[in-house]
Amino acid sequence: MRLSGVDRALAALAGLAGLLGVALSAAAAHIPGTDSLKTAAQFLLFHAPAILALVGLGAAGLVRIGLARAAAGLLVAGLILFCGDLSVRAWLQHPLFPMAAPTGGFALMSGWLVGILCALVPARRVV
């Protein structure tokens, strides 16, 4: 099984999400009144393994690779918007941009929906 450039990028972004999740967890533990950082950290840490799983399942041919990449991409975009907005609000006291967090939340939910499709739509069989 070889990973394409897209798959490597998604896997690297999953690793970055895990790293940032740990960093935000530490910051939230030491800075009073940072519940939004704790929430952002949890979202990053919960979604990083899901992104890795989607990349792995797609690369192994167990699910349709296009659906897996779409789901992983939506999760990454959702994390950037949702967690980015929560973090910017915590540190800079203003939003990333109007509706960033709800847009990110919608992208995350869409990513999970496409992930469901990955499980339900059979992978193409190579003959």
PDB file of C-alpha atoms in Angstrom:
ATOM      1  CA  MET A   1       0.000   0.000   0.000  1.00  0.00           C
ATOM      2  CA  ARG A   2       1.475   3.334  -1.097  1.00  0.00           C
ATOM      3  CA  LEU A   3       0.127   6.669  -0.007  1.00  0.00           C
ATOM      4  CA  SER A   4      -0.430   9.351  -2.613  1.00  0.00           C
ATOM      5  CA  GLY A   5       0.607  12.943  -2.044  1.00  0.00           C
ATOM      6  CA  VAL A   6      -2.960  13.820  -1.045  1.00  0.00           C
ATOM      7  CA  ASP A   7      -3.050  10.963   1.445  1.00  0.00           C
ATOM      8  CA  ARG A   8       0.322  11.961   2.893  1.00  0.00           C
ATOM      9  CA  ALA A   9      -0.878  15.550   3.288  1.00  0.00           C
ATOM     10  CA  LEU A  10      -4.066  14.421   5.032  1.00  0.00           C
ATOM     11  CA  ALA A  11      -2.071  12.113   7.328  1.00  0.00           C
ATOM     12  CA  ALA A  12       0.345  14.949   8.140  1.00  0.00           C
ATOM     13  CA  LEU A  13      -2.593  17.250   8.919  1.00  0.00           C
ATOM     14  CA  ALA A  14      -4.008  14.567  11.204  1.00  0.00           C
ATOM     15  CA  GLY A  15      -0.670  14.502  13.015  1.00  0.00           C
ATOM     16  CA  LEU A  16      -0.743  18.289  13.280  1.00  0.00           C
ATOM     17  CA  ALA A  17      -4.250  18.102  14.725  1.00  0.00           C
ATOM     18  CA  GLY A  18      -3.027  15.665  17.367  1.00  0.00           C
ATOM     19  CA  LEU A  19      -0.028  17.850  18.196  1.00  0.00           C
ATOM     20  CA  LEU A  20      -2.178  20.970  18.497  1.00  0.00           C
ATOM     21  CA  GLY A  21      -4.736  19.050  20.547  1.00  0.00           C
ATOM     22  CA  VAL A  22      -2.073  18.166  23.114  1.00  0.00           C
ATOM     23  CA  ALA A  23      -0.716  21.724  23.123  1.00  0.00           C
ATOM     24  CA  LEU A  24      -4.167  23.263  23.608  1.00  0.00           C
ATOM     25  CA  SER A  25      -4.948  20.743  26.354  1.00  0.00           C
ATOM     26  CA  ALA A  26      -1.830  21.851  28.208  1.00  0.00           C
ATOM     27  CA  ALA A  27      -2.672  25.520  27.702  1.00  0.00           C
ATOM     28  CA  ALA A  28      -6.252  24.999  28.875  1.00  0.00           C
ATOM     29  CA  ALA A  29      -4.999  23.208  31.985  1.00  0.00           C
ATOM     30  CA  HIS A  30      -2.741  26.118  32.952  1.00  0.00           C
ATOM     31  CA  ILE A  31      -4.742  29.168  31.892  1.00  0.00           C
ATOM     32  CA  PRO A  32      -7.875  29.899  33.929  1.00  0.00           C
ATOM     33  CA  GLY A  33     -11.143  30.471  32.080  1.00  0.00           C
ATOM     34  CA  THR A  34     -10.176  28.779  28.835  1.00  0.00           C
ATOM     35  CA  ASP A  35     -13.030  26.348  28.357  1.00  0.00           C
ATOM     36  CA  SER A  36     -13.076  27.119  24.641  1.00  0.00           C
ATOM     37  CA  LEU A  37      -9.443  25.965  24.365  1.00  0.00           C
ATOM     38  CA  LYS A  38     -10.390  22.736  26.121  1.00  0.00           C
ATOM     39  CA  THR A  39     -13.211  22.215  23.634  1.00  0.00           C
ATOM     40  CA  ALA A  40     -10.900  22.937  20.691  1.00  0.00           C
ATOM     41  CA  ALA A  41      -8.321  20.498  22.090  1.00  0.00           C
ATOM     42  CA  GLN A  42     -10.911  17.761  22.456  1.00  0.00           C
ATOM     43  CA  PHE A  43     -12.151  18.245  18.908  1.00  0.00           C
ATOM     44  CA  LEU A  44      -8.610  18.086  17.535  1.00  0.00           C
ATOM     45  CA  LEU A  45      -7.764  14.962  19.532  1.00  0.00           C
ATOM     46  CA  PHE A  46     -11.034  13.195  18.629  1.00  0.00           C
ATOM     47  CA  HIS A  47     -10.777  13.883  14.917  1.00  0.00           C
ATOM     48  CA  ALA A  48      -7.064  13.208  14.326  1.00  0.00           C
ATOM     49  CA  PRO A  49      -7.468   9.394  14.552  1.00  0.00           C
ATOM     50  CA  ALA A  50     -10.604   9.534  12.396  1.00  0.00           C
ATOM     51  CA  ILE A  51      -8.679  11.323   9.644  1.00  0.00           C
ATOM     52  CA  LEU A  52      -5.866   8.754   9.865  1.00  0.00           C
ATOM     53  CA  ALA A  53      -8.401   5.921   9.707  1.00  0.00           C
ATOM     54  CA  LEU A  54     -10.054   7.382   6.606  1.00  0.00           C
ATOM     55  CA  VAL A  55      -6.684   7.769   4.892  1.00  0.00           C
ATOM     56  CA  GLY A  56      -5.706   4.202   5.794  1.00  0.00           C
ATOM     57  CA  LEU A  57      -9.006   2.658   4.735  1.00  0.00           C
ATOM     58  CA  GLY A  58      -8.924   4.497   1.424  1.00  0.00           C
ATOM     59  CA  ALA A  59      -5.287   3.637   0.714  1.00  0.00           C
ATOM     60  CA  ALA A  60      -5.939  -0.019   1.527  1.00  0.00           C
ATOM     61  CA  GLY A  61      -8.831  -0.098  -0.927  1.00  0.00           C
ATOM     62  CA  LEU A  62     -11.335  -1.037   1.752  1.00  0.00           C
ATOM     63  CA  VAL A  63     -13.513   1.985   0.960  1.00  0.00           C
ATOM     64  CA  ARG A  64     -13.847   4.239  -2.053  1.00  0.00           C
ATOM     65  CA  ILE A  65     -10.764   6.394  -1.935  1.00  0.00           C
ATOM     66  CA  GLY A  66     -12.554   9.474  -3.249  1.00  0.00           C
ATOM     67  CA  LEU A  67     -15.151   9.307  -0.482  1.00  0.00           C
ATOM     68  CA  ALA A  68     -12.470   8.710   2.144  1.00  0.00           C
ATOM     69  CA  ARG A  69     -10.441  11.686   0.938  1.00  0.00           C
ATOM     70  CA  ALA A  70     -13.543  13.884   0.809  1.00  0.00           C
ATOM     71  CA  ALA A  71     -14.523  12.899   4.345  1.00  0.00           C
ATOM     72  CA  ALA A  72     -11.000  13.469   5.667  1.00  0.00           C
ATOM     73  CA  GLY A  73     -10.750  16.796   3.846  1.00  0.00           C
ATOM     74  CA  LEU A  74     -14.036  17.986   5.311  1.00  0.00           C
ATOM     75  CA  LEU A  75     -12.865  16.999   8.789  1.00  0.00           C
ATOM     76  CA  VAL A  76      -9.608  18.926   8.314  1.00  0.00           C
ATOM     77  CA  ALA A  77     -11.438  22.006   7.019  1.00  0.00           C
ATOM     78  CA  GLY A  78     -13.923  21.789   9.867  1.00  0.00           C
ATOM     79  CA  LEU A  79     -11.152  21.564  12.448  1.00  0.00           C
ATOM     80  CA  ILE A  80      -9.368  24.571  10.984  1.00  0.00           C
ATOM     81  CA  LEU A  81     -12.502  26.699  11.098  1.00  0.00           C
ATOM     82  CA  PHE A  82     -14.074  25.458  14.339  1.00  0.00           C
ATOM     83  CA  CYS A  83     -10.971  25.054  16.468  1.00  0.00           C
ATOM     84  CA  GLY A  84      -9.300  28.040  14.872  1.00  0.00           C
ATOM     85  CA  ASP A  85     -12.242  30.241  15.774  1.00  0.00           C
ATOM     86  CA  LEU A  86     -12.394  28.970  19.357  1.00  0.00           C
ATOM     87  CA  SER A  87      -8.661  29.495  19.798  1.00  0.00           C
ATOM     88  CA  VAL A  88      -8.618  32.978  18.285  1.00  0.00           C
ATOM     89  CA  ARG A  89     -11.569  33.952  20.476  1.00  0.00           C
ATOM     90  CA  ALA A  90      -9.767  32.678  23.589  1.00  0.00           C
ATOM     91  CA  TRP A  91      -6.496  34.469  22.892  1.00  0.00           C
ATOM     92  CA  LEU A  92      -7.417  37.546  20.870  1.00  0.00           C
ATOM     93  CA  GLN A  93     -10.969  38.127  22.136  1.00  0.00           C
ATOM     94  CA  HIS A  94     -12.501  38.309  18.656  1.00  0.00           C
ATOM     95  CA  PRO A  95     -13.714  35.741  16.132  1.00  0.00           C
ATOM     96  CA  LEU A  96     -11.613  34.353  13.317  1.00  0.00           C
ATOM     97  CA  PHE A  97     -14.322  35.735  10.996  1.00  0.00           C
ATOM     98  CA  PRO A  98     -18.120  35.865  11.276  1.00  0.00           C
ATOM     99  CA  MET A  99     -19.697  32.398  11.268  1.00  0.00           C
ATOM    100  CA  ALA A 100     -16.322  30.577  11.269  1.00  0.00           C
ATOM    101  CA  ALA A 101     -17.225  28.191  14.102  1.00  0.00           C
ATOM    102  CA  PRO A 102     -20.690  27.267  12.766  1.00  0.00           C
ATOM    103  CA  THR A 103     -19.244  26.795   9.278  1.00  0.00           C
ATOM    104  CA  GLY A 104     -16.534  24.579  10.743  1.00  0.00           C
ATOM    105  CA  GLY A 105     -19.100  22.618  12.715  1.00  0.00           C
ATOM    106  CA  PHE A 106     -21.138  22.082   9.558  1.00  0.00           C
ATOM    107  CA  ALA A 107     -17.992  20.906   7.727  1.00  0.00           C
ATOM    108  CA  LEU A 108     -17.240  18.471  10.573  1.00  0.00           C
ATOM    109  CA  MET A 109     -20.764  17.055  10.466  1.00  0.00           C
ATOM    110  CA  SER A 110     -20.526  16.802   6.672  1.00  0.00           C
ATOM    111  CA  GLY A 111     -17.230  14.946   7.032  1.00  0.00           C
ATOM    112  CA  TRP A 112     -18.844  12.420   9.336  1.00  0.00           C
ATOM    113  CA  LEU A 113     -21.774  12.054   6.933  1.00  0.00           C
ATOM    114  CA  VAL A 114     -19.396  11.323   4.050  1.00  0.00           C
ATOM    115  CA  GLY A 115     -17.588   8.919   6.409  1.00  0.00           C
ATOM    116  CA  ILE A 116     -20.882   7.079   6.846  1.00  0.00           C
ATOM    117  CA  LEU A 117     -21.153   6.859   3.061  1.00  0.00           C
ATOM    118  CA  CYS A 118     -17.656   5.337   3.031  1.00  0.00           C
ATOM    119  CA  ALA A 119     -18.964   2.539   5.198  1.00  0.00           C
ATOM    120  CA  LEU A 120     -22.163   2.018   3.220  1.00  0.00           C
ATOM    121  CA  VAL A 121     -20.987   2.342  -0.398  1.00  0.00           C
ATOM    122  CA  PRO A 122     -19.049  -0.753  -1.404  1.00  0.00           C
ATOM    123  CA  ALA A 123     -15.468  -0.280  -2.541  1.00  0.00           C
ATOM    124  CA  ARG A 124     -14.800  -0.934  -6.196  1.00  0.00           C
ATOM    125  CA  ARG A 125     -13.377  -4.353  -6.788  1.00  0.00           C
ATOM    126  CA  VAL A 126     -10.249  -4.602  -8.880  1.00  0.00           C
ATOM    127  CA  VAL A 127     -10.499  -7.529 -11.258  1.00  0.00           C
TER     128      VAL A 127
END
